[in-house]
Coordinates of C-alpha atoms and ligand atoms in Angstrom, one line a residue:
M1 CA 2.6 -3.3 1.8
C2 CA 3.4 -5.0 5.0
G3 CA 6.7 -6.7 5.7
I4 CA 7.7 -10.3 6.4
V5 CA 10.9 -11.6 8.0
G6 CA 11.8 -15.1 9.1
Y7 CA 14.9 -16.8 10.5
I8 CA 16.0 -20.4 11.2
G9 CA 19.4 -21.3 12.4
R10 CA 21.7 -21.2 15.4
Q11 CA 21.0 -17.8 16.9
D12 CA 17.9 -16.7 18.8
A13 CA 15.5 -15.8 16.1
A14 CA 13.7 -12.8 17.8
P15 CA 16.5 -10.2 17.6
V16 CA 17.3 -11.1 14.0
V17 CA 13.6 -10.9 13.0
L18 CA 13.1 -7.6 14.9
E19 CA 16.1 -6.1 13.2
G20 CA 14.8 -7.2 9.8
L21 CA 11.4 -5.7 10.6
T22 CA 12.9 -2.3 11.4
R23 CA 14.4 -2.4 7.8
L24 CA 10.9 -3.1 6.4
E25 CA 8.9 -0.7 8.4
H26 CA 8.4 1.7 5.5
R27 CA 6.1 -1.0 4.0
G28 CA 3.6 -0.8 6.8
Y29 CA 3.9 0.5 10.3
D30 CA 0.7 0.4 12.2
S31 CA 1.3 -2.8 14.1
A32 CA 4.0 -5.5 14.4
G33 CA 4.6 -8.9 15.9
V34 CA 6.9 -11.9 16.2
A35 CA 6.4 -15.6 16.7
V36 CA 9.2 -17.8 18.0
L37 CA 9.3 -21.6 17.9
G38 CA 11.3 -22.9 20.8
S39 CA 11.4 -26.0 23.1
R40 CA 8.0 -24.9 24.6
G41 CA 6.3 -24.6 21.3
I42 CA 5.2 -21.3 19.5
R43 CA 5.0 -18.0 21.4
V44 CA 3.6 -14.9 19.8
V45 CA 4.1 -11.3 20.9
K46 CA 2.3 -8.7 18.8
Q47 CA 0.7 -5.3 19.2
A48 CA -0.4 -2.1 17.5
G49 CA 2.4 0.5 17.1
R50 CA 5.9 0.5 15.8
V51 CA 8.6 -2.2 15.8
R52 CA 10.6 -0.3 18.4
E53 CA 7.6 -0.4 20.8
L54 CA 7.3 -4.1 20.1
S55 CA 10.9 -4.8 21.1
D56 CA 10.3 -2.9 24.3
V57 CA 7.7 -5.4 25.4
L58 CA 9.3 -8.7 24.2
P59 CA 9.8 -11.0 27.2
K60 CA 13.5 -11.3 28.3
R61 CA 13.2 -15.1 27.9
F62 CA 12.0 -15.4 24.4
A63 CA 14.3 -18.1 23.2
G64 CA 14.0 -20.1 20.0
T65 CA 16.1 -20.4 16.9
T66 CA 13.1 -20.3 14.5
G67 CA 11.0 -17.3 14.1
I68 CA 8.8 -15.2 11.9
G69 CA 7.7 -11.6 12.1
H70 CA 5.5 -9.0 10.4
T71 CA 5.0 -5.3 10.2
R72 CA 1.5 -4.4 9.1
W73 CA -0.5 -1.8 7.0
A74 CA -4.1 -2.5 7.9
T75 CA -6.5 -3.7 5.2
H76 CA -9.0 -5.9 7.1
G77 CA -9.7 -4.5 10.5
P78 CA -8.1 -1.5 12.3
A79 CA -4.6 -1.4 13.8
T80 CA -5.1 -3.3 17.0
D81 CA -3.1 -5.8 19.0
A82 CA -5.5 -8.6 17.9
N83 CA -5.3 -7.7 14.2
A84 CA -1.5 -7.6 14.2
H85 CA 0.3 -10.6 12.7
P86 CA 1.4 -13.4 13.4
H87 CA -2.0 -15.1 13.6
A88 CA -2.3 -18.4 15.3
D89 CA -4.9 -21.2 15.3
E90 CA -6.8 -22.0 18.5
S91 CA -4.3 -24.5 19.7
G92 CA -1.4 -22.1 19.2
R93 CA 0.5 -24.8 17.3
V94 CA 0.4 -22.9 14.0
A95 CA 1.5 -19.3 13.4
V96 CA 1.4 -17.4 10.1
V97 CA 2.4 -14.0 8.7
H98 CA 0.9 -12.8 5.4
N99 CA 1.2 -10.0 2.9
G100 CA -1.5 -9.5 0.3
I101 CA -5.3 -10.1 0.5
I102 CA -7.4 -13.2 0.8
D103 CA -10.4 -12.2 -1.4
N104 CA -12.7 -15.0 -0.1
S105 CA -11.9 -14.5 3.5
A106 CA -15.4 -13.5 4.4
A107 CA -16.8 -16.8 3.2
L108 CA -13.9 -18.7 4.8
R109 CA -14.5 -16.9 8.1
A110 CA -18.1 -17.9 8.0
E111 CA -17.3 -21.5 7.2
L112 CA -14.8 -21.7 10.1
T113 CA -17.2 -20.1 12.5
D114 CA -19.9 -22.6 11.5
A115 CA -17.4 -25.3 12.1
G116 CA -17.0 -24.1 15.7
V117 CA -13.8 -22.1 15.3
T118 CA -13.5 -18.9 17.4
L119 CA -11.9 -16.2 15.4
A120 CA -9.6 -13.9 17.3
S121 CA -9.2 -11.0 14.8
D122 CA -11.0 -9.1 12.0
T123 CA -8.3 -10.1 9.5
D124 CA -8.4 -12.1 6.3
T125 CA -5.0 -13.6 7.3
E126 CA -6.3 -15.5 10.3
V127 CA -8.2 -18.0 8.2
L128 CA -4.9 -19.3 6.9
A129 CA -3.7 -20.3 10.4
H130 CA -6.9 -22.2 11.0
L131 CA -6.9 -23.8 7.5
V132 CA -3.3 -25.1 8.0
A133 CA -4.2 -26.4 11.5
R134 CA -7.3 -28.2 10.2
S135 CA -5.6 -30.0 7.3
D136 CA -5.0 -33.7 7.9
A137 CA -2.0 -33.9 5.5
D138 CA 0.9 -35.4 7.3
T139 CA 3.5 -32.9 6.2
L140 CA 3.6 -29.1 6.8
E141 CA 4.0 -28.6 3.0
G142 CA 0.8 -30.7 2.5
K143 CA -1.1 -28.7 5.1
V144 CA 0.0 -25.4 3.6
R145 CA -1.0 -26.7 0.1
D146 CA -4.4 -27.6 1.4
A147 CA -4.9 -24.2 2.9
L148 CA -3.8 -22.5 -0.3
R149 CA -6.3 -24.6 -2.3
A150 CA -9.1 -23.1 -0.3
V151 CA -8.1 -19.4 -0.7
V152 CA -8.4 -17.0 -3.5
G153 CA -6.2 -13.9 -3.4
T154 CA -2.7 -12.8 -3.2
Y155 CA -0.1 -13.8 -0.7
G156 CA 3.4 -13.8 0.5
L157 CA 3.1 -16.3 3.4
A158 CA 5.4 -17.8 6.1
V159 CA 4.1 -20.6 8.3
L160 CA 5.4 -22.1 11.6
H161 CA 4.0 -25.3 13.0
A162 CA 5.0 -26.7 16.4
D163 CA 4.8 -30.3 15.0
F164 CA 7.5 -29.5 12.4
P165 CA 10.0 -27.5 14.4
D166 CA 12.8 -27.8 11.9
R167 CA 11.3 -25.7 9.2
I168 CA 9.5 -22.6 8.0
V169 CA 7.3 -23.1 5.0
V170 CA 6.8 -20.0 2.7
A171 CA 4.6 -19.4 -0.3
R172 CA 4.1 -16.7 -2.9
N173 CA 1.3 -15.6 -5.1
G174 CA 1.4 -11.9 -6.1
S175 CA 3.4 -10.7 -3.0
P176 CA 7.2 -11.0 -3.2
L177 CA 9.2 -13.5 -1.1
V178 CA 12.9 -14.1 -1.0
V179 CA 14.9 -16.9 0.7
G180 CA 18.4 -16.0 1.9
V181 CA 21.2 -18.5 2.4
G182 CA 23.6 -18.2 5.4
D183 CA 26.0 -20.5 7.1
K184 CA 23.8 -23.1 8.7
E185 CA 21.2 -20.5 9.0
M186 CA 18.5 -19.3 6.6
Y187 CA 16.4 -16.2 6.2
V188 CA 13.1 -15.4 4.5
A189 CA 11.7 -11.9 3.8
S190 CA 9.3 -10.0 1.6
D191 CA 12.1 -7.7 0.6
L192 CA 15.9 -8.0 0.2
A193 CA 16.3 -4.9 2.5
A194 CA 15.5 -7.1 5.5
I195 CA 18.3 -9.6 5.0
V196 CA 21.1 -8.0 2.9
R197 CA 23.2 -7.4 6.0
H198 CA 23.2 -11.1 6.6
T199 CA 23.4 -12.5 3.1
T200 CA 23.3 -11.6 -0.5
T201 CA 22.9 -15.2 -1.7
V202 CA 19.2 -15.4 -2.4
A203 CA 16.4 -17.1 -4.3
M204 CA 13.3 -15.2 -5.3
L205 CA 10.2 -17.3 -5.3
D206 CA 7.9 -17.1 -8.3
D207 CA 4.1 -16.9 -8.1
G208 CA 2.7 -20.3 -7.5
E209 CA 5.9 -21.4 -5.7
M210 CA 6.4 -22.7 -2.2
A211 CA 9.6 -23.4 -0.3
T212 CA 10.6 -25.4 2.7
V213 CA 13.3 -23.6 4.6
T214 CA 15.4 -25.4 7.2
A215 CA 18.7 -24.3 8.9
A216 CA 20.6 -26.4 6.4
G217 CA 19.0 -25.1 3.2
F218 CA 15.8 -24.9 1.1
T219 CA 13.8 -26.7 -1.5
T220 CA 11.2 -25.2 -3.8
M221 CA 8.0 -26.7 -5.1
R222 CA 4.7 -25.9 -6.8
H223 CA 1.7 -25.0 -4.6
T224 CA -0.6 -27.2 -6.6
D225 CA 1.1 -30.6 -6.4
L226 CA 4.3 -30.0 -4.4
S227 CA 6.4 -31.1 -7.4
S228 CA 9.9 -29.7 -7.3
T229 CA 10.8 -26.5 -9.1
G230 CA 14.4 -27.0 -8.3
K231 CA 15.2 -23.4 -7.7
T232 CA 18.8 -22.6 -6.5
A233 CA 20.1 -19.4 -4.9
T234 CA 22.3 -16.9 -6.7
E235 CA 24.7 -14.3 -5.5
M236 CA 23.3 -10.8 -5.9
D237 CA 25.5 -7.8 -6.7
I238 CA 24.2 -5.6 -3.9
D239 CA 25.8 -2.9 -1.8
A240 CA 24.2 -3.5 1.6
S241 CA 25.1 0.1 2.7
A242 CA 22.7 1.4 0.1
Y243 CA 19.9 0.3 2.4
D244 CA 21.2 2.5 5.3
A245 CA 20.3 6.1 6.0
G246 CA 23.9 6.7 7.0
D247 CA 24.3 10.1 8.6
H248 CA 21.1 11.6 7.2
E249 CA 18.2 12.4 9.5
S250 CA 15.9 10.4 7.2
Y251 CA 15.9 8.3 4.1
M252 CA 14.0 10.9 2.2
H253 CA 16.8 13.4 2.8
K254 CA 19.5 10.9 1.8
E255 CA 17.6 9.9 -1.3
M256 CA 17.0 13.6 -2.4
L257 CA 20.7 14.3 -2.0
E258 CA 21.7 11.1 -4.0
Q259 CA 20.0 12.4 -7.1
P260 CA 23.0 13.9 -8.9
V261 CA 24.6 10.4 -8.7
T262 CA 21.6 8.3 -9.4
A263 CA 20.6 10.6 -12.3
Q264 CA 24.0 9.7 -13.9
A265 CA 23.3 6.0 -13.4
V266 CA 20.1 6.0 -15.5
L267 CA 21.9 7.9 -18.3
R268 CA 25.1 5.9 -18.2
G269 CA 25.9 4.1 -21.5
R270 CA 22.5 5.1 -23.0
L271 CA 23.4 8.5 -24.7
D272 CA 24.8 8.7 -28.2
E273 CA 26.5 12.1 -28.7
R274 CA 27.5 11.4 -32.3
F275 CA 24.0 10.7 -33.5
G276 CA 22.1 12.8 -30.9
T277 CA 20.1 9.9 -29.7
A278 CA 19.6 7.3 -27.0
H279 CA 20.0 3.5 -27.0
L280 CA 17.7 1.5 -24.9
G281 CA 18.6 -2.1 -25.6
G282 CA 16.3 -3.4 -22.9
L283 CA 13.3 -2.2 -24.9
D284 CA 13.9 -5.0 -27.3
M285 CA 12.6 -2.9 -30.2
D286 CA 14.5 -2.1 -33.4
A287 CA 14.2 1.0 -35.4
R288 CA 11.4 -0.6 -37.5
D289 CA 9.4 -1.5 -34.3
L290 CA 9.9 2.0 -33.0
R291 CA 8.7 3.6 -36.2
A292 CA 5.6 1.5 -36.2
V293 CA 4.5 3.0 -32.9
R294 CA 1.5 5.4 -33.6
R295 CA 0.6 6.3 -30.0
V296 CA 2.1 6.0 -26.5
K297 CA 0.0 5.3 -23.4
I298 CA 1.8 5.6 -20.0
L299 CA 0.4 3.8 -17.0
G300 CA 1.4 4.5 -13.4
C301 CA 0.0 5.4 -10.0
G302 CA 0.4 8.4 -7.8
S303 CA 3.7 10.2 -8.4
A304 CA 4.6 7.7 -11.1
Y305 CA 1.5 8.8 -12.9
Y306 CA 2.4 12.4 -12.7
V307 CA 5.9 11.8 -14.0
G308 CA 4.2 9.7 -16.7
Q309 CA 2.4 12.9 -17.7
M310 CA 5.7 14.7 -17.9
G311 CA 7.0 11.8 -20.0
A312 CA 4.0 11.9 -22.3
A313 CA 4.6 15.6 -22.9
L314 CA 8.2 14.9 -23.8
I315 CA 7.3 12.1 -26.2
E316 CA 4.7 14.1 -27.9
E317 CA 7.0 17.1 -28.2
L318 CA 10.1 15.2 -29.4
A319 CA 8.7 12.3 -31.3
R320 CA 5.5 14.0 -32.4
I321 CA 3.5 10.9 -31.5
P322 CA 0.2 11.4 -29.6
A323 CA 1.0 10.4 -26.0
D324 CA -0.8 10.5 -22.7
A325 CA -0.6 9.1 -19.2
E326 CA -3.4 7.5 -17.3
A327 CA -3.8 6.4 -13.7
A328 CA -3.2 2.7 -13.8
S329 CA -5.6 2.2 -10.9
E330 CA -8.5 3.2 -13.2
F331 CA -7.3 1.8 -16.5
R332 CA -8.6 -1.8 -16.4
Y333 CA -12.0 -0.8 -15.0
R334 CA -13.0 1.0 -18.2
D335 CA -12.4 -2.0 -20.4
P336 CA -9.9 -0.1 -22.5
V337 CA -9.4 -0.5 -26.2
I338 CA -5.9 -1.9 -26.7
E339 CA -4.4 -0.9 -30.1
P340 CA -1.7 -3.0 -31.7
D341 CA 0.3 0.1 -32.8
T342 CA 0.2 1.8 -29.4
L343 CA 3.2 1.4 -27.2
Y344 CA 2.1 1.0 -23.5
V345 CA 4.6 2.0 -20.9
A346 CA 4.2 0.9 -17.3
V347 CA 6.1 3.1 -14.8
S348 CA 6.9 2.1 -11.2
Q349 CA 9.6 2.4 -8.6
S350 CA 8.7 -0.7 -6.7
G351 CA 7.6 -2.8 -9.7
E352 CA 5.0 -4.2 -7.3
T353 CA 2.2 -1.7 -7.3
I354 CA -0.8 -4.0 -7.9
D355 CA -2.8 -1.5 -9.9
T356 CA 0.0 -1.0 -12.3
L357 CA 0.7 -4.7 -12.5
L358 CA -3.0 -5.4 -13.3
A359 CA -3.0 -2.7 -15.9
V360 CA 0.0 -4.4 -17.6
Q361 CA -1.8 -7.7 -17.5
E362 CA -4.9 -6.0 -19.1
V363 CA -2.8 -4.7 -21.9
R364 CA -1.0 -8.1 -22.5
R365 CA -4.2 -10.1 -22.2
K366 CA -5.6 -8.1 -25.1
G367 CA -2.5 -8.6 -27.2
G368 CA -0.8 -5.1 -26.6
R369 CA 2.9 -4.5 -26.2
C370 CA 3.8 -3.1 -22.8
V371 CA 7.3 -2.0 -21.8
G372 CA 8.4 -1.1 -18.2
L373 CA 10.2 1.8 -16.6
V374 CA 10.9 0.1 -13.4
N375 CA 13.5 0.6 -10.6
V376 CA 13.4 -2.8 -8.8
V377 CA 15.2 -5.4 -10.9
G378 CA 13.3 -8.6 -11.3
S379 CA 10.1 -7.2 -9.7
A380 CA 6.7 -8.4 -10.8
I381 CA 6.0 -5.5 -13.2
A382 CA 9.5 -5.8 -14.8
R383 CA 8.9 -9.5 -15.3
E384 CA 5.4 -9.0 -16.7
C385 CA 6.5 -6.4 -19.3
D386 CA 7.8 -7.2 -22.8
G387 CA 11.0 -5.4 -22.1
G388 CA 11.9 -2.0 -20.6
I389 CA 14.3 0.4 -19.0
Y390 CA 15.7 -0.2 -15.5
L391 CA 15.9 3.1 -13.6
H392 CA 19.1 2.3 -11.6
A393 CA 18.1 4.7 -8.8
G394 CA 19.2 2.1 -6.1
P395 CA 17.0 1.2 -3.2
E396 CA 14.4 3.8 -2.3
V397 CA 13.1 3.5 1.3
A398 CA 11.2 6.7 2.0
V399 CA 7.5 6.5 1.2
A400 CA 7.8 9.9 -0.6
S401 CA 9.5 9.0 -3.8
T402 CA 12.2 11.4 -5.0
K403 CA 15.3 9.9 -6.7
A404 CA 13.2 7.2 -8.5
L405 CA 10.9 9.8 -9.9
T406 CA 13.8 11.8 -11.2
N407 CA 15.1 8.8 -13.0
M408 CA 11.6 8.0 -14.3
F409 CA 11.7 11.5 -16.0
L410 CA 15.1 10.8 -17.4
G411 CA 14.0 7.4 -18.6
F412 CA 11.1 9.0 -20.5
A413 CA 13.6 11.6 -21.9
L414 CA 15.7 8.8 -23.2
L415 CA 12.7 7.0 -24.7
A416 CA 11.4 10.3 -26.3
L417 CA 14.8 10.9 -27.8
Q418 CA 15.0 7.4 -29.3
L419 CA 11.5 7.6 -30.6
G420 CA 12.1 11.1 -31.9
R421 CA 15.3 10.2 -33.7
V422 CA 13.8 7.3 -35.6
R423 CA 11.3 9.8 -36.8
D424 CA 11.7 13.5 -37.6
L425 CA 13.7 14.9 -34.7
S426 CA 16.7 16.5 -36.3
I427 CA 20.2 15.4 -35.4
A428 CA 20.8 19.0 -34.2
D429 CA 17.9 18.8 -31.8
G430 CA 19.0 15.3 -30.7
K431 CA 22.4 16.6 -29.9
R432 CA 21.0 19.6 -28.1
L433 CA 19.0 17.3 -25.9
V434 CA 21.9 14.9 -25.3
A435 CA 24.0 17.8 -24.1
G436 CA 21.1 19.0 -21.9
L437 CA 20.7 15.5 -20.3
E438 CA 24.4 15.4 -19.7
K439 CA 24.2 18.7 -17.8
L440 CA 21.2 17.7 -15.7
P441 CA 22.9 15.8 -12.8
G442 CA 25.2 18.8 -12.2
Q443 CA 22.3 21.2 -12.2
I444 CA 20.3 19.0 -9.8
E445 CA 23.3 19.2 -7.5
E446 CA 23.3 23.0 -7.8
I447 CA 19.7 23.2 -6.7
L448 CA 20.2 20.8 -3.8
A449 CA 23.2 22.9 -2.7
G450 CA 20.7 25.8 -2.1
E451 CA 18.7 23.7 0.3
D452 CA 19.3 26.0 3.3
D453 CA 17.8 29.0 1.5
L454 CA 14.5 27.1 1.1
V455 CA 14.0 26.3 4.7
A456 CA 12.3 29.6 5.7
V457 CA 10.0 29.4 2.6
A458 CA 9.1 25.8 3.5
K459 CA 8.3 26.8 7.1
S460 CA 6.0 29.6 5.9
L461 CA 4.1 27.2 3.6
A462 CA 3.8 24.7 6.5
E463 CA 1.8 27.2 8.4
A464 CA -1.0 27.3 5.8
R465 CA -3.9 24.8 6.1
S466 CA -4.4 24.8 2.4
L467 CA -2.3 25.8 -0.7
F468 CA -2.2 25.7 -4.4
F469 CA 0.5 24.5 -6.8
I470 CA 0.1 25.8 -10.3
G471 CA 1.8 25.3 -13.7
R472 CA 1.0 25.2 -17.4
V473 CA 1.5 22.6 -20.0
R474 CA 4.9 21.1 -19.2
G475 CA 4.6 22.6 -15.7
F476 CA 1.2 21.2 -14.8
P477 CA 2.4 17.6 -14.0
V478 CA 5.2 19.3 -12.0
A479 CA 2.6 21.1 -10.0
R480 CA 0.7 17.9 -9.5
E481 CA 3.8 16.1 -8.2
G482 CA 4.7 19.1 -6.0
A483 CA 1.2 19.1 -4.4
Q484 CA 1.4 15.3 -4.0
K485 CA 4.7 15.4 -2.2
F486 CA 3.6 18.3 0.0
K487 CA 0.4 16.6 1.1
E488 CA 2.0 13.2 1.6
I489 CA 4.4 14.3 4.3
S490 CA 3.1 17.6 5.6
Y491 CA -0.6 16.5 5.7
R492 CA -1.6 20.0 4.4
H493 CA -4.3 20.3 1.7
A494 CA -2.4 21.0 -1.4
E495 CA -4.2 21.2 -4.7
A496 CA -2.6 21.4 -8.2
Y497 CA -4.2 23.5 -10.9
Q498 CA -3.4 24.6 -14.4
T499 CA -2.5 28.2 -14.1
S500 CA -4.9 29.0 -16.9
E501 CA -7.8 27.4 -15.0
L502 CA -7.4 29.5 -11.8
K503 CA -9.8 32.3 -13.0
H504 CA -12.4 29.7 -13.9
G505 CA -13.1 28.9 -10.3
P506 CA -10.4 28.4 -7.7
L507 CA -9.4 32.1 -7.7
A508 CA -12.4 32.4 -5.3
L509 CA -10.3 30.7 -2.6
I510 CA -7.3 33.0 -2.9
D511 CA -6.7 35.2 0.1
P512 CA -3.8 36.1 2.5
E513 CA -4.1 32.7 4.2
V514 CA -3.8 30.5 1.0
P515 CA -0.4 30.5 -0.5
T516 CA 0.3 29.5 -4.1
V517 CA 3.5 27.8 -5.4
A518 CA 3.7 28.8 -9.0
L519 CA 6.0 27.3 -11.7
V520 CA 7.1 30.0 -14.1
P521 CA 9.9 28.8 -16.3
R522 CA 11.4 31.1 -19.1
D523 CA 9.4 29.7 -22.0
E524 CA 6.7 30.6 -24.5
L525 CA 4.2 31.0 -21.7
T526 CA 6.1 33.2 -19.3
E527 CA 4.2 36.3 -19.9
R528 CA 0.8 34.6 -19.5
N529 CA 2.0 33.0 -16.3
I530 CA 3.0 36.3 -14.9
G531 CA -0.4 37.6 -15.8
A532 CA -1.9 35.0 -13.5
L533 CA 0.6 35.9 -10.7
H534 CA -0.7 39.5 -10.9
E535 CA -4.3 38.2 -10.3
I536 CA -3.2 36.3 -7.2
D537 CA -1.1 39.1 -6.0
A538 CA -4.0 41.5 -6.4
R539 CA -6.0 39.4 -4.0
Q540 CA -3.1 39.3 -1.4
G541 CA -2.4 35.6 -2.0
P542 CA 1.1 34.8 -0.8
L543 CA 3.2 33.6 -3.7
V544 CA 6.3 31.3 -4.0
V545 CA 7.6 31.3 -7.6
I546 CA 9.9 28.6 -9.0
T547 CA 11.5 30.3 -12.0
H548 CA 14.6 31.1 -13.9
A549 CA 16.9 34.0 -13.1
E550 CA 16.0 35.7 -16.5
V551 CA 12.4 36.0 -15.5
D552 CA 11.4 39.5 -14.3
L553 CA 8.5 39.3 -11.9
G554 CA 8.3 43.1 -11.7
E555 CA 6.3 44.5 -8.8
I556 CA 4.8 41.1 -7.8
G557 CA 5.3 40.4 -4.2
A558 CA 6.7 36.9 -4.3
R559 CA 9.4 34.8 -2.8
R560 CA 11.3 33.4 -5.8
I561 CA 13.4 30.3 -6.1
D562 CA 15.6 30.3 -9.2
V563 CA 16.6 27.0 -10.9
P564 CA 19.3 26.7 -13.6
R565 CA 18.2 26.7 -17.2
N566 CA 18.5 23.7 -19.5
E567 CA 16.6 22.9 -22.6
P568 CA 13.0 23.8 -22.1
E569 CA 11.8 20.2 -22.7
L570 CA 13.9 19.2 -19.7
D571 CA 12.7 22.0 -17.4
P572 CA 10.2 19.9 -15.6
I573 CA 12.7 17.9 -13.6
L574 CA 14.7 20.9 -12.5
L575 CA 11.5 22.6 -11.4
T576 CA 10.6 19.5 -9.4
I577 CA 13.7 19.4 -7.2
P578 CA 12.8 22.5 -5.1
L579 CA 9.3 21.2 -4.6
Q580 CA 10.8 18.1 -3.0
L581 CA 12.9 20.3 -0.6
L582 CA 9.9 22.5 0.2
A583 CA 7.8 19.5 1.1
Y584 CA 10.6 17.9 3.1
H585 CA 11.3 21.0 5.2
A586 CA 7.6 21.8 5.8
A587 CA 7.1 18.3 7.1
Q588 CA 10.2 18.6 9.3
H589 CA 9.1 21.9 10.7
L590 CA 5.7 20.3 11.6
G591 CA 7.6 17.5 13.3
H592 CA 6.2 14.7 11.2
D593 CA 7.8 11.2 10.7
I594 CA 9.0 12.0 7.2
D595 CA 9.9 8.5 6.1
K596 CA 6.7 6.9 7.4
P597 CA 3.8 9.4 6.8
R598 CA 0.5 8.5 8.4
N599 CA -1.9 6.1 6.6
L600 CA 0.6 5.4 3.8
A601 CA 3.2 2.7 3.0
K602 CA 5.8 2.2 0.4
S603 CA 4.6 -0.1 -2.4
V604 CA 0.9 -0.4 -2.6
T605 CA 0.4 -4.1 -3.2
V606 CA -3.4 -4.1 -2.5
E607 CA -6.2 -2.9 -4.8
Ligands
LIG1 C1 5.2 8.8 -4.2 O1 5.7 9.8 -3.4 C2 4.1 8.1 -3.6 N1 4.5 7.5 -2.3 C3 3.2 7.2 -4.4 O2 2.3 8.0 -5.1 C4 3.9 6.3 -5.4 O3 4.6 7.1 -6.4 C5 2.9 5.3 -6.1 O4 2.3 4.6 -5.1 C6 3.5 4.5 -7.1 O5 4.5 3.6 -6.6 P1 5.4 2.8 -7.6 O6 6.3 3.8 -8.3 O7 6.3 1.9 -6.6 O8 4.6 2.0 -8.5

């Protein structure tokens, strides 16, 4: 959450920083600001609102070749001009931008106030500016070290000081920071997306590390004693265009349409047609280790949790191992029993979600084995896990996750297949599923090609204030993910229910104003699902049914969306794709900012 960009070099810093901030806006977008260090010291411009509004108010003369900027997702204090970063000390000689949370900020604010400091904002971050300014160390690194000694919490931090105009000092503890190397110019950012157009030669800081960044280069050191960590930059294999929306009207649209290609990427090289299995070298588990697994527990948040439920069903079905998914945000608070023969699986697009990261740490602290299904290579969760499966979905920018979630499902399918084949899943079933997985990218493409046909349905759903998404067994997590996507970007109340539970309460809400989106694949529950549709239809509840062409809905008055058939175990992902399109077009019809839904941000790095 929140984005940091910094520049030091030969050009004016402000335009470079602003451009970087626009690339990070999906991480927080309620306020933004820039500080530039020029011949007249540090000048800060910041305000509530979007980055483009900030660029409109920047003074024409805003020269200085060193600068830092920030785009915010409010934690402490509302989105106001005063609470926007950068924060400065009273003299205006220090400016800081910060991602993360300073847990002891209330105590530090009280101490500073007692010492006569006038605080200018409600934020936790502001204390850092005052602490740096009040340190009597004679280097900027020493001042930052002193400030960090006083704080408890998480941070990605960048600091400017007018007395040290040749440098930006950055520090990391729990919030990512990357240093980018240019030609006599250097960049800092909380995310590669901000700087890949300028450089792909980068160094990622580790927790507990600080860096001094000058126009000529950078050096890294430990926070605690400023001893060198000697980190060097490496060339990353990154396609900078993957971070652009191209001709698409939004990142979400681009990312949905990329799915046939990104789905192939997660499967590539991992399927074994001959033995009807999958090979996941990154798990670092041989057949004996895999056979020793007695239970699987999947941990993720939001949509990753719902896909985790789809994954648990797949694992239980194919490998016949008890498996379930749990919201990682709750896990550590119930002091969970960690079993040595349980395989814990953390699932995350960003690899930064703090609740998931802390759940992994809880497992490992108690001696459990946790593997990751993670998209962002080298991210905190990927590094914390004992091994895992990278999702290879490419950069995902839209807050509403689509292609990464599809690849999570496919990652779980690969894991289930491998776990199944070291147990009792027959080679015939293994081959059947391998063939099904190979067919999936083409079938996803087929569904996406029908996008235009879904627009009218999406518009009609957008008109409802409240709607249900229903499914059974394999279909229930799909309904949860469909409702999640719909509410995230359309701001409509969308509630997921097991179809079987409708008559136990929520049926009372069904009337002509409350539509239901029902998942009715051709499987062993089709007839029972159709029974529930009759109950809704009898109460004039509008129905949209995602189904297979073979399913006969009889007299039921429903709008139907047919998806191609695959193996029943793989149905969930094909049923999910139309739900993405429905949410997208409903939000578009309502005129919402699809990539930056209100109150949300990509990567939830605060508890
Ligand atoms: C997905 O559309 C949501 N924005 C959100 O629920 C997300 O899946 C969740 O915050 C987990 O994120 P992660 O995959 O990066 O850990």
